[in-house]
CSV table of C-alpha atoms in Angstrom, one decimal:
chain,number,residue,atom,x,y,z
A,1,UNK,CA,-0.1,0.0,0.2
A,2,UNK,CA,3.0,2.5,0.2
A,3,UNK,CA,3.9,1.8,-3.3
A,4,UNK,CA,0.3,2.7,-4.7
A,5,UNK,CA,0.1,5.9,-2.6
A,6,UNK,CA,3.4,7.0,-3.8
A,7,UNK,CA,3.2,6.2,-7.2
A,8,UNK,CA,-0.3,8.0,-7.9
A,9,UNK,CA,1.5,11.4,-7.3
A,10,UNK,CA,4.6,10.0,-9.4
A,11,UNK,CA,5.3,12.3,-12.6
A,12,UNK,CA,6.8,9.3,-14.1
A,13,UNK,CA,4.1,8.1,-16.7
A,14,UNK,CA,5.3,4.2,-16.2
A,15,UNK,CA,5.0,4.6,-12.5
A,16,UNK,CA,1.7,5.5,-12.9
A,17,UNK,CA,0.8,2.7,-15.3
A,18,UNK,CA,2.3,0.3,-13.0
A,19,UNK,CA,-0.2,1.5,-10.0
A,20,UNK,CA,-2.9,1.6,-12.6
A,21,UNK,CA,-2.8,-1.6,-13.8
A,22,UNK,CA,-2.5,-2.9,-10.1
A,23,UNK,CA,-0.1,-6.1,-10.2
A,24,UNK,CA,1.5,-9.5,-12.0
A,25,UNK,CA,-2.1,-11.0,-11.8
A,26,UNK,CA,-4.0,-8.1,-13.2
A,27,UNK,CA,-1.4,-8.0,-16.3
A,28,UNK,CA,-2.0,-11.7,-16.8
A,29,UNK,CA,-5.9,-11.4,-16.9
A,30,UNK,CA,-5.1,-8.4,-19.6
A,31,UNK,CA,-2.9,-10.9,-21.4
A,32,UNK,CA,-6.1,-13.6,-21.3
A,33,UNK,CA,-8.1,-10.9,-22.4
A,34,UNK,CA,-5.8,-10.3,-25.2
A,35,UNK,CA,-6.2,-13.7,-26.1
A,36,UNK,CA,-9.8,-14.0,-26.6
A,37,UNK,CA,-10.7,-14.8,-22.8
A,38,UNK,CA,-13.8,-12.8,-21.5
A,39,UNK,CA,-15.8,-15.0,-18.7
A,40,UNK,CA,-15.1,-15.6,-15.3
A,41,UNK,CA,-14.6,-19.2,-15.0
A,42,UNK,CA,-12.2,-19.0,-18.4
A,43,UNK,CA,-10.1,-16.6,-16.7
A,44,UNK,CA,-10.0,-18.7,-13.7
A,45,UNK,CA,-8.9,-21.9,-15.4
A,46,UNK,CA,-6.7,-19.9,-17.0
A,47,UNK,CA,-4.6,-18.4,-14.3
A,48,UNK,CA,-5.4,-20.9,-12.0
A,49,UNK,CA,-6.1,-18.1,-9.6
A,50,UNK,CA,-8.2,-18.7,-6.5
A,51,UNK,CA,-11.6,-16.8,-7.1
A,52,UNK,CA,-11.7,-14.2,-4.3
A,53,UNK,CA,-8.4,-13.0,-5.9
A,54,UNK,CA,-10.0,-13.0,-9.3
A,55,UNK,CA,-12.9,-11.2,-8.5
A,56,UNK,CA,-11.1,-8.5,-6.5
A,57,UNK,CA,-8.6,-7.9,-9.5
A,58,UNK,CA,-11.1,-8.1,-12.1
A,59,UNK,CA,-13.0,-5.1,-9.9
A,60,UNK,CA,-10.3,-3.3,-9.9
A,61,UNK,CA,-9.5,-3.7,-13.5
A,62,UNK,CA,-13.1,-2.6,-14.2
A,63,UNK,CA,-12.8,0.8,-11.7
A,64,UNK,CA,-9.7,1.9,-13.3
A,65,UNK,CA,-11.1,1.4,-16.8
A,66,UNK,CA,-9.3,-1.1,-18.2
A,67,UNK,CA,-11.8,-3.6,-18.5
A,68,UNK,CA,-15.5,-3.1,-19.0
A,69,UNK,CA,-18.5,-5.7,-18.2
A,70,UNK,CA,-20.9,-6.2,-20.8
A,71,UNK,CA,-24.3,-8.3,-19.5
A,72,UNK,CA,-25.1,-11.5,-22.0
A,73,UNK,CA,-26.9,-14.8,-22.7
A,74,UNK,CA,-30.5,-15.4,-22.0
A,75,UNK,CA,-31.8,-12.7,-19.5
A,76,UNK,CA,-28.3,-10.9,-19.3
A,77,UNK,CA,-27.5,-12.4,-16.1
A,78,UNK,CA,-24.3,-13.6,-17.3
A,79,UNK,CA,-21.4,-10.9,-17.4
A,80,UNK,CA,-18.4,-11.3,-19.7
A,81,UNK,CA,-15.1,-8.9,-19.1
A,82,UNK,CA,-13.9,-6.8,-22.2
A,83,UNK,CA,-11.1,-4.7,-22.5
A,84,UNK,CA,-12.0,-1.2,-23.0
A,85,UNK,CA,-10.4,1.2,-25.6
A,86,UNK,CA,-7.8,2.3,-23.1
A,87,UNK,CA,-7.4,-1.6,-22.0
A,88,UNK,CA,-6.7,-2.5,-25.6
A,89,UNK,CA,-3.6,0.1,-25.3
A,90,UNK,CA,-1.7,-2.2,-23.2
A,91,UNK,CA,-1.5,-4.1,-26.3
A,92,UNK,CA,2.5,-2.5,-26.7
A,93,UNK,CA,3.2,-3.9,-23.1
A,94,UNK,CA,2.0,-6.9,-23.7
A,95,UNK,CA,4.0,-7.1,-26.9
A,96,UNK,CA,7.0,-5.7,-24.8
A,97,UNK,CA,6.9,-8.2,-22.2
A,98,UNK,CA,6.4,-10.8,-24.7
A,99,UNK,CA,9.6,-9.7,-26.9
A,100,UNK,CA,11.3,-10.2,-23.8
A,101,UNK,CA,10.4,-13.4,-22.9
A,102,UNK,CA,11.2,-14.5,-26.3
A,103,UNK,CA,14.8,-13.9,-26.3
A,104,UNK,CA,15.8,-14.4,-22.7
A,105,UNK,CA,13.7,-17.1,-21.1
A,106,UNK,CA,13.4,-19.9,-23.4
A,107,UNK,CA,16.4,-22.3,-24.5
A,108,UNK,CA,16.4,-22.7,-27.8
A,109,UNK,CA,14.7,-26.1,-28.4
A,110,UNK,CA,12.2,-24.9,-26.1
A,111,UNK,CA,8.8,-24.2,-27.5
A,112,UNK,CA,6.6,-21.3,-26.8
A,113,UNK,CA,3.4,-19.3,-28.1
A,114,UNK,CA,4.1,-16.8,-30.5
A,115,UNK,CA,2.1,-13.4,-31.7
A,116,UNK,CA,1.5,-13.4,-35.4
A,117,UNK,CA,-0.3,-11.1,-37.9
A,118,UNK,CA,-3.5,-13.2,-38.6
A,119,UNK,CA,-3.4,-12.5,-42.2
A,120,UNK,CA,0.1,-13.9,-42.5
A,121,UNK,CA,0.7,-16.3,-39.6
A,122,UNK,CA,4.3,-14.0,-39.5
A,123,UNK,CA,5.4,-13.0,-35.8
A,124,UNK,CA,4.8,-9.3,-35.0
A,125,UNK,CA,7.8,-6.6,-34.4
A,126,UNK,CA,7.9,-4.2,-31.8
A,127,UNK,CA,10.8,-0.9,-32.7
A,128,UNK,CA,11.6,1.9,-30.3
A,129,UNK,CA,12.1,4.9,-33.0
A,130,UNK,CA,12.7,8.4,-33.4
A,131,UNK,CA,10.1,10.6,-34.8
A,132,UNK,CA,11.5,10.3,-38.2
A,133,UNK,CA,11.4,6.5,-37.7
A,134,UNK,CA,15.0,5.7,-37.2
A,135,UNK,CA,15.0,2.4,-34.6
A,136,UNK,CA,17.0,3.6,-31.5
A,137,UNK,CA,18.3,2.1,-28.3
A,138,UNK,CA,18.0,3.4,-24.8
A,139,UNK,CA,21.5,4.7,-24.8
A,140,UNK,CA,20.3,7.4,-27.5
A,141,UNK,CA,17.3,8.5,-25.0
A,142,UNK,CA,17.4,10.8,-21.6
A,143,UNK,CA,14.3,11.3,-19.7
A,144,UNK,CA,13.4,14.5,-19.0
A,145,UNK,CA,12.0,15.3,-15.4
A,146,UNK,CA,9.3,17.6,-14.2
A,147,UNK,CA,10.8,20.0,-11.9
A,148,UNK,CA,9.5,19.2,-8.4
A,149,UNK,CA,7.5,21.9,-6.5
B,1,UNK,CA,4.5,-18.1,-4.8
B,2,UNK,CA,1.6,-20.0,-6.1
B,3,UNK,CA,1.9,-17.4,-9.2
B,4,UNK,CA,6.0,-18.1,-9.2
B,5,UNK,CA,6.0,-21.4,-9.5
B,6,UNK,CA,3.6,-22.0,-12.1
B,7,UNK,CA,4.8,-19.4,-14.4
B,8,UNK,CA,7.7,-20.7,-14.7
B,9,UNK,CA,6.7,-23.4,-16.3
B,10,UNK,CA,4.2,-21.6,-18.5
B,11,UNK,CA,4.5,-21.2,-22.4
B,12,UNK,CA,4.1,-17.6,-23.2
B,13,UNK,CA,6.7,-15.4,-23.1
B,14,UNK,CA,5.0,-12.7,-21.3
B,15,UNK,CA,4.4,-14.6,-18.1
B,16,UNK,CA,8.2,-15.8,-18.1
B,17,UNK,CA,8.9,-12.0,-18.3
B,18,UNK,CA,6.5,-11.1,-15.7
B,19,UNK,CA,8.1,-14.4,-13.4
B,20,UNK,CA,12.1,-13.0,-14.1
B,21,UNK,CA,11.4,-9.3,-13.5
B,22,UNK,CA,9.4,-10.2,-9.9
B,23,UNK,CA,7.5,-7.8,-8.9
B,24,UNK,CA,6.5,-4.0,-9.5
B,25,UNK,CA,9.2,-3.1,-7.5
B,26,UNK,CA,11.7,-4.3,-9.5
B,27,UNK,CA,10.3,-2.9,-12.7
B,28,UNK,CA,10.5,0.4,-10.6
B,29,UNK,CA,14.5,-0.3,-9.8
B,30,UNK,CA,14.8,-1.1,-13.7
B,31,UNK,CA,13.4,2.5,-14.6
B,32,UNK,CA,15.6,4.4,-12.3
B,33,UNK,CA,18.7,2.2,-13.8
B,34,UNK,CA,17.6,3.5,-17.3
B,35,UNK,CA,17.6,6.8,-15.8
B,36,UNK,CA,20.8,6.6,-14.8
B,37,UNK,CA,20.9,5.7,-11.0
B,38,UNK,CA,23.6,2.9,-10.2
B,39,UNK,CA,24.0,3.0,-6.4
B,40,UNK,CA,22.1,1.3,-3.7
B,41,UNK,CA,21.7,4.7,-1.7
B,42,UNK,CA,20.5,6.2,-5.2
B,43,UNK,CA,17.8,3.6,-5.5
B,44,UNK,CA,16.7,3.8,-2.2
B,45,UNK,CA,16.0,7.9,-2.3
B,46,UNK,CA,14.5,7.6,-5.4
B,47,UNK,CA,11.9,4.8,-4.8
B,48,UNK,CA,11.5,5.3,-0.9
B,49,UNK,CA,11.9,1.7,-0.7
B,50,UNK,CA,12.9,-0.1,2.8
B,51,UNK,CA,16.5,-1.2,2.4
B,52,UNK,CA,16.2,-4.9,3.4
B,53,UNK,CA,13.1,-4.9,0.3
B,54,UNK,CA,15.6,-3.2,-1.7
B,55,UNK,CA,18.6,-5.5,-1.0
B,56,UNK,CA,16.4,-8.9,-1.9
B,57,UNK,CA,15.1,-6.9,-5.2
B,58,UNK,CA,18.7,-5.8,-6.3
B,59,UNK,CA,20.0,-9.7,-5.3
B,60,UNK,CA,17.0,-11.2,-7.3
B,61,UNK,CA,17.8,-9.0,-10.3
B,62,UNK,CA,22.1,-9.9,-10.3
B,63,UNK,CA,20.9,-13.9,-9.7
B,64,UNK,CA,18.5,-13.4,-13.1
B,65,UNK,CA,21.0,-11.6,-15.1
B,66,UNK,CA,19.1,-8.7,-15.5
B,67,UNK,CA,21.5,-6.4,-13.2
B,68,UNK,CA,25.2,-7.0,-12.7
B,69,UNK,CA,27.4,-5.7,-9.7
B,70,UNK,CA,30.6,-3.5,-10.5
B,71,UNK,CA,33.3,-2.8,-8.0
B,72,UNK,CA,34.1,1.0,-8.2
B,73,UNK,CA,35.8,3.6,-5.8
B,74,UNK,CA,39.4,3.4,-3.7
B,75,UNK,CA,40.0,-0.1,-3.1
B,76,UNK,CA,36.6,-1.6,-5.1
B,77,UNK,CA,35.0,-1.6,-2.0
B,78,UNK,CA,31.9,0.0,-3.1
B,79,UNK,CA,29.5,-1.7,-5.8
B,80,UNK,CA,27.6,0.0,-8.5
B,81,UNK,CA,24.3,-1.7,-10.2
B,82,UNK,CA,24.3,-1.9,-13.6
B,83,UNK,CA,21.7,-3.0,-16.5
B,84,UNK,CA,23.3,-6.0,-18.3
B,85,UNK,CA,22.6,-6.3,-21.9
B,86,UNK,CA,20.0,-8.7,-20.9
B,87,UNK,CA,18.5,-6.3,-18.3
B,88,UNK,CA,19.0,-3.4,-21.0
B,89,UNK,CA,16.5,-5.4,-23.7
B,90,UNK,CA,13.4,-4.6,-21.0
B,91,UNK,CA,13.9,-0.7,-23.0
B,92,UNK,CA,10.9,-1.5,-24.9
B,93,UNK,CA,8.6,-2.6,-21.6
B,94,UNK,CA,9.8,0.9,-20.2
B,95,UNK,CA,8.8,2.7,-22.9
B,96,UNK,CA,5.5,0.8,-23.6
B,97,UNK,CA,4.4,1.4,-20.0
B,98,UNK,CA,5.3,5.1,-20.0
B,99,UNK,CA,3.7,5.3,-23.2
B,100,UNK,CA,0.3,4.0,-21.5
B,101,UNK,CA,0.8,6.4,-18.9
B,102,UNK,CA,1.2,9.6,-21.0
B,103,UNK,CA,-1.9,8.4,-22.9
B,104,UNK,CA,-4.2,7.4,-20.1
B,105,UNK,CA,-3.3,8.4,-16.7
B,106,UNK,CA,-2.3,12.5,-16.9
B,107,UNK,CA,-5.4,14.8,-16.9
B,108,UNK,CA,-4.0,17.3,-20.2
B,109,UNK,CA,-2.8,20.2,-17.6
B,110,UNK,CA,-0.8,17.6,-15.3
B,111,UNK,CA,3.3,18.1,-16.1
B,112,UNK,CA,4.9,14.6,-16.6
B,113,UNK,CA,8.4,13.5,-17.5
B,114,UNK,CA,9.0,12.4,-20.8
B,115,UNK,CA,11.7,10.1,-22.9
B,116,UNK,CA,13.0,12.4,-25.3
B,117,UNK,CA,16.0,11.4,-27.8
B,118,UNK,CA,18.9,12.5,-26.7
B,119,UNK,CA,20.2,14.6,-29.7
B,120,UNK,CA,17.1,16.2,-30.7
B,121,UNK,CA,15.1,16.6,-27.8
B,122,UNK,CA,12.1,14.9,-29.2
B,123,UNK,CA,9.8,12.2,-28.0
B,124,UNK,CA,10.4,8.5,-29.0
B,125,UNK,CA,8.0,6.4,-30.3
B,126,UNK,CA,6.5,2.8,-30.0
B,127,UNK,CA,5.1,1.0,-32.8
B,128,UNK,CA,3.7,-2.4,-33.4
B,129,UNK,CA,4.3,-3.6,-36.9
B,130,UNK,CA,4.1,-6.5,-39.3
B,131,UNK,CA,7.4,-8.3,-40.8
B,132,UNK,CA,7.1,-6.0,-43.7
B,133,UNK,CA,7.0,-2.7,-41.4
B,134,UNK,CA,3.2,-1.8,-41.5
B,135,UNK,CA,1.8,-0.8,-38.1
B,136,UNK,CA,-0.9,-3.2,-37.0
B,137,UNK,CA,-3.3,-3.3,-33.5
B,138,UNK,CA,-4.4,-6.1,-31.4
B,139,UNK,CA,-7.3,-6.9,-33.5
B,140,UNK,CA,-5.4,-8.0,-36.2
B,141,UNK,CA,-3.1,-10.1,-34.1
B,142,UNK,CA,-3.6,-13.6,-32.8
B,143,UNK,CA,-1.4,-16.0,-30.3
B,144,UNK,CA,-0.3,-19.4,-31.8
B,145,UNK,CA,-0.4,-21.7,-28.8
B,146,UNK,CA,2.0,-24.4,-28.0
B,147,UNK,CA,-0.1,-27.6,-27.6
B,148,UNK,CA,0.1,-29.4,-24.0
B,149,UNK,CA,1.7,-32.1,-23.9
C-alpha cells in the first residue's frame, strides 16, 4: 500500500501505469483478454487463480477503466469482461514483455506461444523509433524530468 | 509464490518475463537504472523503498541476469548496479508502460517526465508492426499456442 500511495503522485508515466494496472495477476488477466478470454470461469481456468483474488482484480480493473462488463446470454444474467479502448492500449506492454521473454527466457529447443499477424501468420515486431522513424536504443535517449515544486 | 511456481513452466513468454522481473518494485528499479541510477543509496532515495526490500530485489535481479554488480571507488569496496545486456532489453517494456501512462493517466494540464531522443530532444515512438513494416493493432494479431503434452 505504501507503493500505491506513492506512485499515484509520481510524475513518471511508467510508475503510474504500474499503479493503474495493479499487479502481476492483473497483467496476466489482460494478457488472457487479448487472447480472447472474457468469462470469469475461463480466466480462472487459464490462470489457476483463487476465485476471491480473481474477483478482486477484475473489480479493480473495471474501476480503473481497463475492463468493462458486458451482460450476455438469456436474460443478460451473465457478464463478460471486455477490454475497453484504454485497456486495449496495453497491447504494446504485452508485446514488449513477450519479446523480452522470447529473447531471454526460453532455451533454443523449448517451445513457446507466438504472437503473429492473423493474415500472414508472421510474427509481429516492436520497435522504438525516433520521430522520423529511425530505430534507437536506450543509450540514445534521456528522461526529461519535471521540476518538483 | 503460487504464481511464481506456475509461471515458470508457462509457454507464454509474457508470463515468463513477469516471473523473471519479479514484481513492481523490480520494474521501478529497472526504470531508475535506465535513468542513470546505479548506487544502492540512490535507488533507495528515488524509490522511498525499505533497505531490506531493495537489498532483496537487487539480489534477485542480479541472480536473474538483469543487473550486474561492478566494484568501484578506492579499493573497489563499493559496488554499483548496472543493467546487463539482457536488462537493457527491458527498454521496450519501460517505453510501453510510459506510453500507456502518458496517454491515459495524466490530465491534460498535468506535467510528466518525458522520454526523448538525446540528440533532438524529441519524444521517442513505440510501434507494433508487421514483418514488412505496416503498423498493426491487437485485433489483427493472434497468439499461436503450443500444444500441451
